[in-house]
Amino acid sequence: MIRIFNYIDRESPIHRLTGASKFAVLILWSIAAMTTFCTPFLVALTILGLILFSVSRIRLREVRAMLILTMAIMLLNNILIYLFAPEQGVAIYGSRDVLFTIIGRYTVTKQQLLYHANVILKYTSTIPMIILFVATTNPSEFAASLNRLGVNYRIAYAVALAMRYIPDTQNEYHDISLSQQARGIEMSKKENLFKRIAAAASIILPLILSGMDRVDVIANAMELRGFGKNKKRTWYMGRKFTPVDILCIIFGIMLVVFTTVYAMVNGSRFWNPFI
Amino acid sequence: MGEEPVISFKHFGFQYRAQAEPTLHDISFDIRKGEKILIAGPSGCGKSTIASAINGLIPFAYKGTITGSLKVLGKETRDMGIFELSHIVGTVLQDTDAQFIGMTVAEDIAFAMENDCRKTDEMHQRVSEIAKTLELDAHLKHAPGEMSGGQKQRVSVGGVMVDDVDVFLFDEPLANLDPATGRQAMELIDGIQRLTGAAVIIIEHRLEDVLHIPIDRVILMQEGRIVSDSSPDELLVSARLAEAGIREPLYLTAMKYAGVRPTEEQQPARIQTLALDVCDKALIRAWYHEAPEEEKRRTAEPFLQIRDLEFTYENGFRATKNISADIGKGEMLAVVGKNGAGKTTFAKLICGFERPQAGRMLLDGKDLLSMSIKERAEHIGYVMQDPNQMICKTMIFDEVALGLVNRGKDSEFIQEKVYQVLKVCGLYPFRNWPVSALSYGQKKRVTIASILALDPEMIILDEPTAGQDFRHYTEIMEFLRELNRSGLTVVMITHDMHLMLEYSERTVVFCDGSIIKDATGAEILTDPVTVEKAALKETSLYYLADQCGISDARSFVQRFIDHDRRVRA
């Protein structure tokens, strides 16, 4: 049974941060990592991310599924870049140091390798942070802090419910898919990819049907207990912002400021060692 | 009649906007403070609609036309709004799993207070008070979904207790609970009523189980009307239950077979209060001795042999421990035990949905473990508990044909086969309907039909009768028995003690991942040790036999079942 998203309850400094500040840092961190091609900076972010990961006391084994999935996407991304643009690095860095040639136009240049390294670093610097956010953020507490940041509580609560139902829905998908296989829909590796995707799509209907039943029941249950009565609501899991939260957000802002300043001073988003 | 009623219906009627006919007609009754009321009736009689009217889902969530009057604490509900009502009427919905809102037990209990904008500290204090009352204090940080059935019920009760409500409304509180937990749930309801002094309304069709606690009045409904409003004792001696299609307690049926006519004065509503005189007891004893000897059980050659099956889930939960069992060809077998005892895992292992870490399974002498899910499905069909999880086509015909289409049969063959199966399942008139037009029970039959179309030799059903009233229960079970007679091996996973007694030739009892007993239903339900260990419930027949001085309770129960089968057939 594969679980991709899951909150893992544990005691750590990362868990103690409010969900909203973690969310803010995640967004700022991702903006910084996505916009820049400053390789040393990306290396630093990756190392910092891994350190934070170990501070959170989440074990790699617990998020294995998500790691494997993103690694696969990363690999695919790199292969596609190379297939369609083997000279991308040359174009960007404005120089060409050929190491060897595979076949025809597929040469391997230092510049292309650096470009691929950048792409890989973008993944390695952001993915741990996304996993970290999902694994260390209690959905209810996240809703509470989003609400505190001014997000309408109905939307905040909907987000929390959605996060909570992700594991349930995964379990249900698994059960439904097994019962479909028992009726002769082959979804194992024996079948070709296209047919497997079509088979997976056929599970969507029962999943939606049972999901809608559940939405109906939960909506009534919420209303019967007064959800939506007032303009505001309080939160059992509500937590106050601490100075550490503020520091984290300031740090996130600084990351974005750094990448912006670097691009302006350097004249380009790319760190170019070939000049 | 000094005090004003908490709830007062006067010629109340309701018609859902989407429906052509009113669902409720001319409903009039009062409920006073501290009363315990049971509203009973077959599926579709309107009892759930009454519940929705009381808690305000009607007219605020479900739109429609109201006639007459419904007052709660002297005010018309339609002038109040659902939120004002939520402070007076606390509702525990039917499906406890689906109604949990909070991530943890504590948050779920606090939910109503959060919506009332109470301070965080105040909520923490109130939640810990309530948790203490309900013995949930050790579980505050757990997810409600991970708790046992009985604990879940207590969490939902806690969630409505925070509001100091005047009325507790329980919509089918016994659905999906194992028998022992069902009994605890009823005792909890009784305890809460005494503690708070509030009125309690229970909507259920399982009469005998509700009457485990003293009930003041039973309101019996049929086709949107109240057909009886009386004390349970009065109701049970009348003929109205049978007319409404509600099953009377088994001990009453047994008494009637023996020629005993219970009177209201004998307090027949509960086996604990039932007063039998010497004459009655003699009649029952005489009936027992005259009843024919038990029918001989068939011994069938094994179809599926299971040896030393071991399975542990990834999270370390050891769901089956060294299970060995034989399932005979053409047998009708029940699998019982409390939630989490390993029943469903057992079924999944047989179908190949999970792979055991150790053990062997032989199907007609062939190794089952080397077969894929698809290959096993050619011999063994599995019907999941929730039909919505299986149905993936919008039209009934397509749904039943799906497995055959996947097997690449030609369309002529498919049509013939599907029509044949639909006829067997009583769904032929609906063959061109969309699935969404069917009731829950009919959908269940569609899923059974879609499995039968594949011609399995054995069919495993997870809770085939959950949520069905007596009429539909009888329909489905008689249908399965027909199939069984024509040679199909039937395995039923169930919490329903009646089903196990009446429709299984043999029952295996699961407890903590092991099979602790393998015997007839009558034998199991008259064995106090097994009943206790597996969270089952003794049948009331056992107590009746005891009261009448019949020492071999097992034989008494078996003779009753055999007799009942002949009478009802």
JSON list of N, CA and C in Angstrom, two decimals, chain A residues 138-140 157 164 172 175-176 178-180 182-186 202 205-206 213 218 220 222 224-227 229-230 232-237, chain B residues 57 62 83 86-87 100-103 106-108 111 114-118 120 123-124 348 373-374 377 384 388-392 399 403 406:
[
{"chain": "A", "resi": 138, "resn": "ASN", "atom": "N", "xyz": [0.20, 19.62, 11.00]},
{"chain": "A", "resi": 138, "resn": "ASN", "atom": "CA", "xyz": [-1.10, 19.10, 11.39]},
{"chain": "A", "resi": 138, "resn": "ASN", "atom": "C", "xyz": [-2.16, 19.88, 10.62]},
{"chain": "A", "resi": 139, "resn": "PRO", "atom": "N", "xyz": [-3.00, 19.21, 9.83]},
{"chain": "A", "resi": 139, "resn": "PRO", "atom": "CA", "xyz": [-3.96, 19.93, 8.99]},
{"chain": "A", "resi": 139, "resn": "PRO", "atom": "C", "xyz": [-4.84, 20.92, 9.76]},
{"chain": "A", "resi": 140, "resn": "SER", "atom": "N", "xyz": [-5.30, 20.53, 10.97]},
{"chain": "A", "resi": 140, "resn": "SER", "atom": "CA", "xyz": [-6.17, 21.45, 11.71]},
{"chain": "A", "resi": 140, "resn": "SER", "atom": "C", "xyz": [-5.42, 22.68, 12.15]},
{"chain": "A", "resi": 157, "resn": "TYR", "atom": "N", "xyz": [-10.85, 25.68, 6.53]},
{"chain": "A", "resi": 157, "resn": "TYR", "atom": "CA", "xyz": [-11.32, 24.38, 7.00]},
{"chain": "A", "resi": 157, "resn": "TYR", "atom": "C", "xyz": [-11.42, 23.38, 5.85]},
{"chain": "A", "resi": 164, "resn": "ARG", "atom": "N", "xyz": [-6.92, 15.97, 5.22]},
{"chain": "A", "resi": 164, "resn": "ARG", "atom": "CA", "xyz": [-7.21, 14.82, 6.05]},
{"chain": "A", "resi": 164, "resn": "ARG", "atom": "C", "xyz": [-7.73, 13.64, 5.24]},
{"chain": "A", "resi": 172, "resn": "GLU", "atom": "N", "xyz": [-9.05, 4.00, -0.21]},
{"chain": "A", "resi": 172, "resn": "GLU", "atom": "CA", "xyz": [-10.22, 3.61, -0.94]},
{"chain": "A", "resi": 172, "resn": "GLU", "atom": "C", "xyz": [-9.88, 3.29, -2.39]},
{"chain": "A", "resi": 175, "resn": "ASP", "atom": "N", "xyz": [-8.54, -0.19, -2.53]},
{"chain": "A", "resi": 175, "resn": "ASP", "atom": "CA", "xyz": [-9.57, -1.23, -2.42]},
{"chain": "A", "resi": 175, "resn": "ASP", "atom": "C", "xyz": [-10.37, -1.36, -3.71]},
{"chain": "A", "resi": 176, "resn": "ILE", "atom": "N", "xyz": [-10.77, -0.21, -4.25]},
{"chain": "A", "resi": 176, "resn": "ILE", "atom": "CA", "xyz": [-11.57, -0.24, -5.47]},
{"chain": "A", "resi": 176, "resn": "ILE", "atom": "C", "xyz": [-10.77, -0.86, -6.60]},
{"chain": "A", "resi": 178, "resn": "LEU", "atom": "N", "xyz": [-8.46, -3.03, -6.47]},
{"chain": "A", "resi": 178, "resn": "LEU", "atom": "CA", "xyz": [-8.37, -4.48, -6.32]},
{"chain": "A", "resi": 178, "resn": "LEU", "atom": "C", "xyz": [-9.66, -5.15, -6.77]},
{"chain": "A", "resi": 179, "resn": "SER", "atom": "N", "xyz": [-10.80, -4.55, -6.40]},
{"chain": "A", "resi": 179, "resn": "SER", "atom": "CA", "xyz": [-12.06, -5.20, -6.76]},
{"chain": "A", "resi": 179, "resn": "SER", "atom": "C", "xyz": [-12.27, -5.14, -8.27]},
{"chain": "A", "resi": 180, "resn": "GLN", "atom": "N", "xyz": [-11.73, -4.10, -8.92]},
{"chain": "A", "resi": 180, "resn": "GLN", "atom": "CA", "xyz": [-11.83, -4.03, -10.37]},
{"chain": "A", "resi": 180, "resn": "GLN", "atom": "C", "xyz": [-10.94, -5.08, -11.02]},
{"chain": "A", "resi": 182, "resn": "ALA", "atom": "N", "xyz": [-10.26, -7.86, -9.80]},
{"chain": "A", "resi": 182, "resn": "ALA", "atom": "CA", "xyz": [-10.91, -9.16, -9.63]},
{"chain": "A", "resi": 182, "resn": "ALA", "atom": "C", "xyz": [-11.97, -9.37, -10.71]},
{"chain": "A", "resi": 183, "resn": "ARG", "atom": "N", "xyz": [-12.45, -8.29, -11.30]},
{"chain": "A", "resi": 183, "resn": "ARG", "atom": "CA", "xyz": [-13.43, -8.45, -12.37]},
{"chain": "A", "resi": 183, "resn": "ARG", "atom": "C", "xyz": [-12.76, -8.38, -13.73]},
{"chain": "A", "resi": 184, "resn": "GLY", "atom": "N", "xyz": [-11.48, -8.62, -13.73]},
{"chain": "A", "resi": 184, "resn": "GLY", "atom": "CA", "xyz": [-10.81, -8.84, -15.00]},
{"chain": "A", "resi": 184, "resn": "GLY", "atom": "C", "xyz": [-10.13, -7.63, -15.61]},
{"chain": "A", "resi": 185, "resn": "ILE", "atom": "N", "xyz": [-10.08, -6.52, -14.89]},
{"chain": "A", "resi": 185, "resn": "ILE", "atom": "CA", "xyz": [-9.33, -5.39, -15.42]},
{"chain": "A", "resi": 185, "resn": "ILE", "atom": "C", "xyz": [-7.88, -5.58, -14.99]},
{"chain": "A", "resi": 186, "resn": "GLU", "atom": "N", "xyz": [-7.02, -5.79, -15.95]},
{"chain": "A", "resi": 186, "resn": "GLU", "atom": "CA", "xyz": [-5.62, -6.05, -15.60]},
{"chain": "A", "resi": 186, "resn": "GLU", "atom": "C", "xyz": [-4.92, -4.72, -15.35]},
{"chain": "A", "resi": 202, "resn": "SER", "atom": "N", "xyz": [-11.11, 4.29, -14.83]},
{"chain": "A", "resi": 202, "resn": "SER", "atom": "CA", "xyz": [-12.44, 3.72, -14.57]},
{"chain": "A", "resi": 202, "resn": "SER", "atom": "C", "xyz": [-12.74, 3.64, -13.08]},
{"chain": "A", "resi": 205, "resn": "LEU", "atom": "N", "xyz": [-14.89, 6.91, -11.15]},
{"chain": "A", "resi": 205, "resn": "LEU", "atom": "CA", "xyz": [-16.33, 7.05, -10.90]},
{"chain": "A", "resi": 205, "resn": "LEU", "atom": "C", "xyz": [-16.74, 6.53, -9.52]},
{"chain": "A", "resi": 206, "resn": "PRO", "atom": "N", "xyz": [-16.41, 5.26, -9.20]},
{"chain": "A", "resi": 206, "resn": "PRO", "atom": "CA", "xyz": [-16.78, 4.83, -7.84]},
{"chain": "A", "resi": 206, "resn": "PRO", "atom": "C", "xyz": [-16.14, 5.70, -6.76]},
{"chain": "A", "resi": 213, "resn": "ASP", "atom": "N", "xyz": [-21.03, 10.86, -1.46]},
{"chain": "A", "resi": 213, "resn": "ASP", "atom": "CA", "xyz": [-21.82, 10.42, -0.31]},
{"chain": "A", "resi": 213, "resn": "ASP", "atom": "C", "xyz": [-21.22, 10.99, 0.97]},
{"chain": "A", "resi": 218, "resn": "ILE", "atom": "N", "xyz": [-20.83, 14.66, 5.72]},
{"chain": "A", "resi": 218, "resn": "ILE", "atom": "CA", "xyz": [-19.99, 15.52, 6.55]},
{"chain": "A", "resi": 218, "resn": "ILE", "atom": "C", "xyz": [-20.53, 16.96, 6.54]},
{"chain": "A", "resi": 220, "resn": "ASN", "atom": "N", "xyz": [-23.65, 17.83, 6.34]},
{"chain": "A", "resi": 220, "resn": "ASN", "atom": "CA", "xyz": [-24.76, 17.86, 7.29]},
{"chain": "A", "resi": 220, "resn": "ASN", "atom": "C", "xyz": [-24.26, 17.81, 8.72]},
{"chain": "A", "resi": 222, "resn": "MET", "atom": "N", "xyz": [-21.51, 18.85, 9.91]},
{"chain": "A", "resi": 222, "resn": "MET", "atom": "CA", "xyz": [-20.91, 20.13, 10.29]},
{"chain": "A", "resi": 222, "resn": "MET", "atom": "C", "xyz": [-21.97, 21.17, 10.57]},
{"chain": "A", "resi": 224, "resn": "LEU", "atom": "N", "xyz": [-25.04, 20.63, 11.46]},
{"chain": "A", "resi": 224, "resn": "LEU", "atom": "CA", "xyz": [-25.79, 20.28, 12.68]},
{"chain": "A", "resi": 224, "resn": "LEU", "atom": "C", "xyz": [-25.03, 20.68, 13.94]},
{"chain": "A", "resi": 225, "resn": "ARG", "atom": "N", "xyz": [-23.74, 20.89, 13.80]},
{"chain": "A", "resi": 225, "resn": "ARG", "atom": "CA", "xyz": [-23.00, 21.29, 14.98]},
{"chain": "A", "resi": 225, "resn": "ARG", "atom": "C", "xyz": [-22.52, 22.74, 14.86]},
{"chain": "A", "resi": 226, "resn": "GLY", "atom": "N", "xyz": [-23.23, 23.49, 14.06]},
{"chain": "A", "resi": 226, "resn": "GLY", "atom": "CA", "xyz": [-23.07, 24.94, 14.09]},
{"chain": "A", "resi": 226, "resn": "GLY", "atom": "C", "xyz": [-21.98, 25.54, 13.23]},
{"chain": "A", "resi": 227, "resn": "PHE", "atom": "N", "xyz": [-21.46, 24.76, 12.25]},
{"chain": "A", "resi": 227, "resn": "PHE", "atom": "CA", "xyz": [-20.40, 25.34, 11.40]},
{"chain": "A", "resi": 227, "resn": "PHE", "atom": "C", "xyz": [-21.01, 26.35, 10.45]},
{"chain": "A", "resi": 229, "resn": "LYS", "atom": "N", "xyz": [-22.07, 29.35, 11.53]},
{"chain": "A", "resi": 229, "resn": "LYS", "atom": "CA", "xyz": [-23.02, 30.19, 12.27]},
{"chain": "A", "resi": 229, "resn": "LYS", "atom": "C", "xyz": [-22.53, 31.63, 12.38]},
{"chain": "A", "resi": 230, "resn": "ASN", "atom": "N", "xyz": [-21.27, 31.79, 12.76]},
{"chain": "A", "resi": 230, "resn": "ASN", "atom": "CA", "xyz": [-20.73, 33.14, 12.99]},
{"chain": "A", "resi": 230, "resn": "ASN", "atom": "C", "xyz": [-19.74, 33.54, 11.90]},
{"chain": "A", "resi": 232, "resn": "LYS", "atom": "N", "xyz": [-16.83, 34.52, 12.56]},
{"chain": "A", "resi": 232, "resn": "LYS", "atom": "CA", "xyz": [-15.52, 34.05, 12.98]},
{"chain": "A", "resi": 232, "resn": "LYS", "atom": "C", "xyz": [-15.68, 32.71, 13.67]},
{"chain": "A", "resi": 233, "resn": "ARG", "atom": "N", "xyz": [-14.59, 32.04, 13.89]},
{"chain": "A", "resi": 233, "resn": "ARG", "atom": "CA", "xyz": [-14.63, 30.88, 14.78]},
{"chain": "A", "resi": 233, "resn": "ARG", "atom": "C", "xyz": [-13.28, 30.79, 15.47]},
{"chain": "A", "resi": 234, "resn": "THR", "atom": "N", "xyz": [-13.25, 30.04, 16.57]},
{"chain": "A", "resi": 234, "resn": "THR", "atom": "CA", "xyz": [-11.98, 29.84, 17.25]},
{"chain": "A", "resi": 234, "resn": "THR", "atom": "C", "xyz": [-11.49, 28.44, 16.95]},
{"chain": "A", "resi": 235, "resn": "TRP", "atom": "N", "xyz": [-10.28, 28.13, 17.36]},
{"chain": "A", "resi": 235, "resn": "TRP", "atom": "CA", "xyz": [-9.67, 26.86, 16.99]},
{"chain": "A", "resi": 235, "resn": "TRP", "atom": "C", "xyz": [-9.10, 26.18, 18.22]},
{"chain": "A", "resi": 236, "resn": "TYR", "atom": "N", "xyz": [-9.55, 24.92, 18.40]},
{"chain": "A", "resi": 236, "resn": "TYR", "atom": "CA", "xyz": [-9.03, 24.12, 19.51]},
{"chain": "A", "resi": 236, "resn": "TYR", "atom": "C", "xyz": [-7.51, 23.96, 19.36]},
{"chain": "A", "resi": 237, "resn": "MET", "atom": "N", "xyz": [-7.06, 23.78, 18.13]},
{"chain": "A", "resi": 237, "resn": "MET", "atom": "CA", "xyz": [-5.64, 23.55, 17.88]},
{"chain": "A", "resi": 237, "resn": "MET", "atom": "C", "xyz": [-4.89, 24.85, 17.63]},
{"chain": "B", "resi": 57, "resn": "LEU", "atom": "N", "xyz": [-32.45, 19.78, 9.60]},
{"chain": "B", "resi": 57, "resn": "LEU", "atom": "CA", "xyz": [-31.97, 19.57, 8.22]},
{"chain": "B", "resi": 57, "resn": "LEU", "atom": "C", "xyz": [-33.13, 19.82, 7.27]},
{"chain": "B", "resi": 62, "resn": "TYR", "atom": "N", "xyz": [-32.51, 20.21, 3.46]},
{"chain": "B", "resi": 62, "resn": "TYR", "atom": "CA", "xyz": [-33.34, 19.51, 2.47]},
{"chain": "B", "resi": 62, "resn": "TYR", "atom": "C", "xyz": [-34.59, 20.36, 2.24]},
{"chain": "B", "resi": 83, "resn": "PHE", "atom": "N", "xyz": [-28.99, 26.53, 13.30]},
{"chain": "B", "resi": 83, "resn": "PHE", "atom": "CA", "xyz": [-27.99, 26.74, 14.34]},
{"chain": "B", "resi": 83, "resn": "PHE", "atom": "C", "xyz": [-28.64, 26.86, 15.72]},
{"chain": "B", "resi": 86, "resn": "SER", "atom": "N", "xyz": [-29.49, 23.52, 16.82]},
{"chain": "B", "resi": 86, "resn": "SER", "atom": "CA", "xyz": [-28.37, 22.66, 17.17]},
{"chain": "B", "resi": 86, "resn": "SER", "atom": "C", "xyz": [-28.00, 22.78, 18.65]},
{"chain": "B", "resi": 87, "resn": "HIS", "atom": "N", "xyz": [-28.43, 23.86, 19.31]},
{"chain": "B", "resi": 87, "resn": "HIS", "atom": "CA", "xyz": [-28.18, 23.98, 20.75]},
{"chain": "B", "resi": 87, "resn": "HIS", "atom": "C", "xyz": [-29.20, 23.21, 21.57]},
{"chain": "B", "resi": 100, "resn": "PHE", "atom": "N", "xyz": [-17.30, 12.14, 11.59]},
{"chain": "B", "resi": 100, "resn": "PHE", "atom": "CA", "xyz": [-16.23, 12.76, 12.35]},
{"chain": "B", "resi": 100, "resn": "PHE", "atom": "C", "xyz": [-15.65, 13.91, 11.54]},
{"chain": "B", "resi": 101, "resn": "ILE", "atom": "N", "xyz": [-15.54, 15.05, 12.18]},
{"chain": "B", "resi": 101, "resn": "ILE", "atom": "CA", "xyz": [-15.07, 16.22, 11.48]},
{"chain": "B", "resi": 101, "resn": "ILE", "atom": "C", "xyz": [-13.66, 16.52, 11.91]},
{"chain": "B", "resi": 102, "resn": "GLY", "atom": "N", "xyz": [-13.41, 16.45, 13.23]},
{"chain": "B", "resi": 102, "resn": "GLY", "atom": "CA", "xyz": [-12.09, 16.79, 13.74]},
{"chain": "B", "resi": 102, "resn": "GLY", "atom": "C", "xyz": [-11.07, 15.72, 13.40]},
{"chain": "B", "resi": 103, "resn": "MET", "atom": "N", "xyz": [-9.79, 16.14, 13.36]},
{"chain": "B", "resi": 103, "resn": "MET", "atom": "CA", "xyz": [-8.70, 15.22, 13.09]},
{"chain": "B", "resi": 103, "resn": "MET", "atom": "C", "xyz": [-8.48, 14.27, 14.26]},
{"chain": "B", "resi": 106, "resn": "ALA", "atom": "N", "xyz": [-10.22, 14.95, 20.48]},
{"chain": "B", "resi": 106, "resn": "ALA", "atom": "CA", "xyz": [-10.41, 16.22, 21.20]},
{"chain": "B", "resi": 106, "resn": "ALA", "atom": "C", "xyz": [-11.03, 17.28, 20.29]},
{"chain": "B", "resi": 107, "resn": "GLU", "atom": "N", "xyz": [-10.49, 17.40, 19.08]},
{"chain": "B", "resi": 107, "resn": "GLU", "atom": "CA", "xyz": [-11.01, 18.41, 18.16]},
{"chain": "B", "resi": 107, "resn": "GLU", "atom": "C", "xyz": [-12.45, 18.12, 17.77]},
{"chain": "B", "resi": 108, "resn": "ASP", "atom": "N", "xyz": [-12.75, 16.82, 17.63]},
{"chain": "B", "resi": 108, "resn": "ASP", "atom": "CA", "xyz": [-14.11, 16.49, 17.24]},
{"chain": "B", "resi": 108, "resn": "ASP", "atom": "C", "xyz": [-15.10, 16.88, 18.34]},
{"chain": "B", "resi": 111, "resn": "PHE", "atom": "N", "xyz": [-15.65, 20.69, 18.35]},
{"chain": "B", "resi": 111, "resn": "PHE", "atom": "CA", "xyz": [-16.07, 21.33, 17.10]},
{"chain": "B", "resi": 111, "resn": "PHE", "atom": "C", "xyz": [-17.19, 22.36, 17.28]},
{"chain": "B", "resi": 114, "resn": "GLU", "atom": "N", "xyz": [-15.92, 25.49, 18.93]},
{"chain": "B", "resi": 114, "resn": "GLU", "atom": "CA", "xyz": [-15.13, 26.33, 18.02]},
{"chain": "B", "resi": 114, "resn": "GLU", "atom": "C", "xyz": [-16.06, 27.23, 17.22]},
{"chain": "B", "resi": 115, "resn": "ASN", "atom": "N", "xyz": [-17.16, 26.63, 16.76]},
{"chain": "B", "resi": 115, "resn": "ASN", "atom": "CA", "xyz": [-18.10, 27.41, 15.95]},
{"chain": "B", "resi": 115, "resn": "ASN", "atom": "C", "xyz": [-18.82, 28.46, 16.77]},
{"chain": "B", "resi": 116, "resn": "ASP", "atom": "N", "xyz": [-18.80, 28.26, 18.10]},
{"chain": "B", "resi": 116, "resn": "ASP", "atom": "CA", "xyz": [-19.41, 29.24, 18.99]},
{"chain": "B", "resi": 116, "resn": "ASP", "atom": "C", "xyz": [-18.41, 30.31, 19.44]},
{"chain": "B", "resi": 117, "resn": "CYS", "atom": "N", "xyz": [-17.20, 30.25, 18.89]},
{"chain": "B", "resi": 117, "resn": "CYS", "atom": "CA", "xyz": [-16.16, 31.22, 19.19]},
{"chain": "B", "resi": 117, "resn": "CYS", "atom": "C", "xyz": [-15.72, 31.20, 20.66]},
{"chain": "B", "resi": 118, "resn": "ARG", "atom": "N", "xyz": [-15.69, 30.02, 21.29]},
{"chain": "B", "resi": 118, "resn": "ARG", "atom": "CA", "xyz": [-15.21, 29.99, 22.67]},
{"chain": "B", "resi": 118, "resn": "ARG", "atom": "C", "xyz": [-13.69, 30.06, 22.68]},
{"chain": "B", "resi": 120, "resn": "THR", "atom": "N", "xyz": [-9.79, 29.26, 23.42]},
{"chain": "B", "resi": 120, "resn": "THR", "atom": "CA", "xyz": [-9.06, 28.00, 23.32]},
{"chain": "B", "resi": 120, "resn": "THR", "atom": "C", "xyz": [-8.89, 27.32, 24.69]},
{"chain": "B", "resi": 123, "resn": "MET", "atom": "N", "xyz": [-12.08, 25.75, 25.91]},
{"chain": "B", "resi": 123, "resn": "MET", "atom": "CA", "xyz": [-12.41, 24.53, 25.17]},
{"chain": "B", "resi": 123, "resn": "MET", "atom": "C", "xyz": [-11.60, 23.36, 25.69]},
{"chain": "B", "resi": 124, "resn": "HIS", "atom": "N", "xyz": [-10.30, 23.60, 25.94]},
{"chain": "B", "resi": 124, "resn": "HIS", "atom": "CA", "xyz": [-9.46, 22.49, 26.42]},
{"chain": "B", "resi": 124, "resn": "HIS", "atom": "C", "xyz": [-10.01, 21.94, 27.73]},
{"chain": "B", "resi": 348, "resn": "LYS", "atom": "N", "xyz": [-9.67, -11.02, 2.00]},
{"chain": "B", "resi": 348, "resn": "LYS", "atom": "CA", "xyz": [-8.73, -10.41, 1.05]},
{"chain": "B", "resi": 348, "resn": "LYS", "atom": "C", "xyz": [-7.59, -11.35, 0.71]},
{"chain": "B", "resi": 373, "resn": "ILE", "atom": "N", "xyz": [-4.80, -12.19, -8.96]},
{"chain": "B", "resi": 373, "resn": "ILE", "atom": "CA", "xyz": [-6.14, -11.76, -8.55]},
{"chain": "B", "resi": 373, "resn": "ILE", "atom": "C", "xyz": [-7.17, -12.17, -9.60]},
{"chain": "B", "resi": 374, "resn": "LYS", "atom": "N", "xyz": [-6.81, -11.90, -10.86]},
{"chain": "B", "resi": 374, "resn": "LYS", "atom": "CA", "xyz": [-7.73, -12.17, -11.96]},
{"chain": "B", "resi": 374, "resn": "LYS", "atom": "C", "xyz": [-8.03, -13.66, -12.08]},
{"chain": "B", "resi": 377, "resn": "ALA", "atom": "N", "xyz": [-10.26, -14.82, -9.37]},
{"chain": "B", "resi": 377, "resn": "ALA", "atom": "CA", "xyz": [-11.62, -14.31, -9.52]},
{"chain": "B", "resi": 377, "resn": "ALA", "atom": "C", "xyz": [-12.46, -15.19, -10.43]},
{"chain": "B", "resi": 384, "resn": "MET", "atom": "N", "xyz": [-17.85, -6.52, -2.00]},
{"chain": "B", "resi": 384, "resn": "MET", "atom": "CA", "xyz": [-17.43, -5.63, -0.91]},
{"chain": "B", "resi": 384, "resn": "MET", "atom": "C", "xyz": [-18.65, -5.11, -0.17]},
{"chain": "B", "resi": 388, "resn": "ASN", "atom": "N", "xyz": [-21.09, 1.19, -3.38]},
{"chain": "B", "resi": 388, "resn": "ASN", "atom": "CA", "xyz": [-20.55, 2.34, -4.11]},
{"chain": "B", "resi": 388, "resn": "ASN", "atom": "C", "xyz": [-19.07, 2.16, -4.46]},
{"chain": "B", "resi": 389, "resn": "GLN", "atom": "N", "xyz": [-18.39, 1.30, -3.71]},
{"chain": "B", "resi": 389, "resn": "GLN", "atom": "CA", "xyz": [-16.98, 1.08, -3.99]},
{"chain": "B", "resi": 389, "resn": "GLN", "atom": "C", "xyz": [-16.77, 0.13, -5.16]},
{"chain": "B", "resi": 390, "resn": "MET", "atom": "N", "xyz": [-17.82, -0.53, -5.60]},
{"chain": "B", "resi": 390, "resn": "MET", "atom": "CA", "xyz": [-17.65, -1.49, -6.68]},
{"chain": "B", "resi": 390, "resn": "MET", "atom": "C", "xyz": [-18.21, -1.02, -8.01]},
{"chain": "B", "resi": 391, "resn": "ILE", "atom": "N", "xyz": [-19.24, -0.17, -7.93]},
{"chain": "B", "resi": 391, "resn": "ILE", "atom": "CA", "xyz": [-19.95, 0.17, -9.16]},
{"chain": "B", "resi": 391, "resn": "ILE", "atom": "C", "xyz": [-19.17, 1.22, -9.94]},
{"chain": "B", "resi": 392, "resn": "CYS", "atom": "N", "xyz": [-18.83, 0.93, -11.20]},
{"chain": "B", "resi": 392, "resn": "CYS", "atom": "CA", "xyz": [-18.06, 1.92, -11.95]},
{"chain": "B", "resi": 392, "resn": "CYS", "atom": "C", "xyz": [-18.64, 2.21, -13.32]},
{"chain": "B", "resi": 399, "resn": "GLU", "atom": "N", "xyz": [-22.78, -2.36, -16.01]},
{"chain": "B", "resi": 399, "resn": "GLU", "atom": "CA", "xyz": [-22.09, -2.71, -14.78]},
{"chain": "B", "resi": 399, "resn": "GLU", "atom": "C", "xyz": [-22.02, -4.24, -14.64]},
{"chain": "B", "resi": 403, "resn": "GLY", "atom": "N", "xyz": [-17.42, -7.42, -16.26]},
{"chain": "B", "resi": 403, "resn": "GLY", "atom": "CA", "xyz": [-16.47, -8.51, -16.12]},
{"chain": "B", "resi": 403, "resn": "GLY", "atom": "C", "xyz": [-16.41, -9.38, -17.37]},
{"chain": "B", "resi": 406, "resn": "ASN", "atom": "N", "xyz": [-14.60, -7.58, -20.14]},
{"chain": "B", "resi": 406, "resn": "ASN", "atom": "CA", "xyz": [-13.16, -7.66, -19.91]},
{"chain": "B", "resi": 406, "resn": "ASN", "atom": "C", "xyz": [-12.59, -9.02, -20.28]}
]
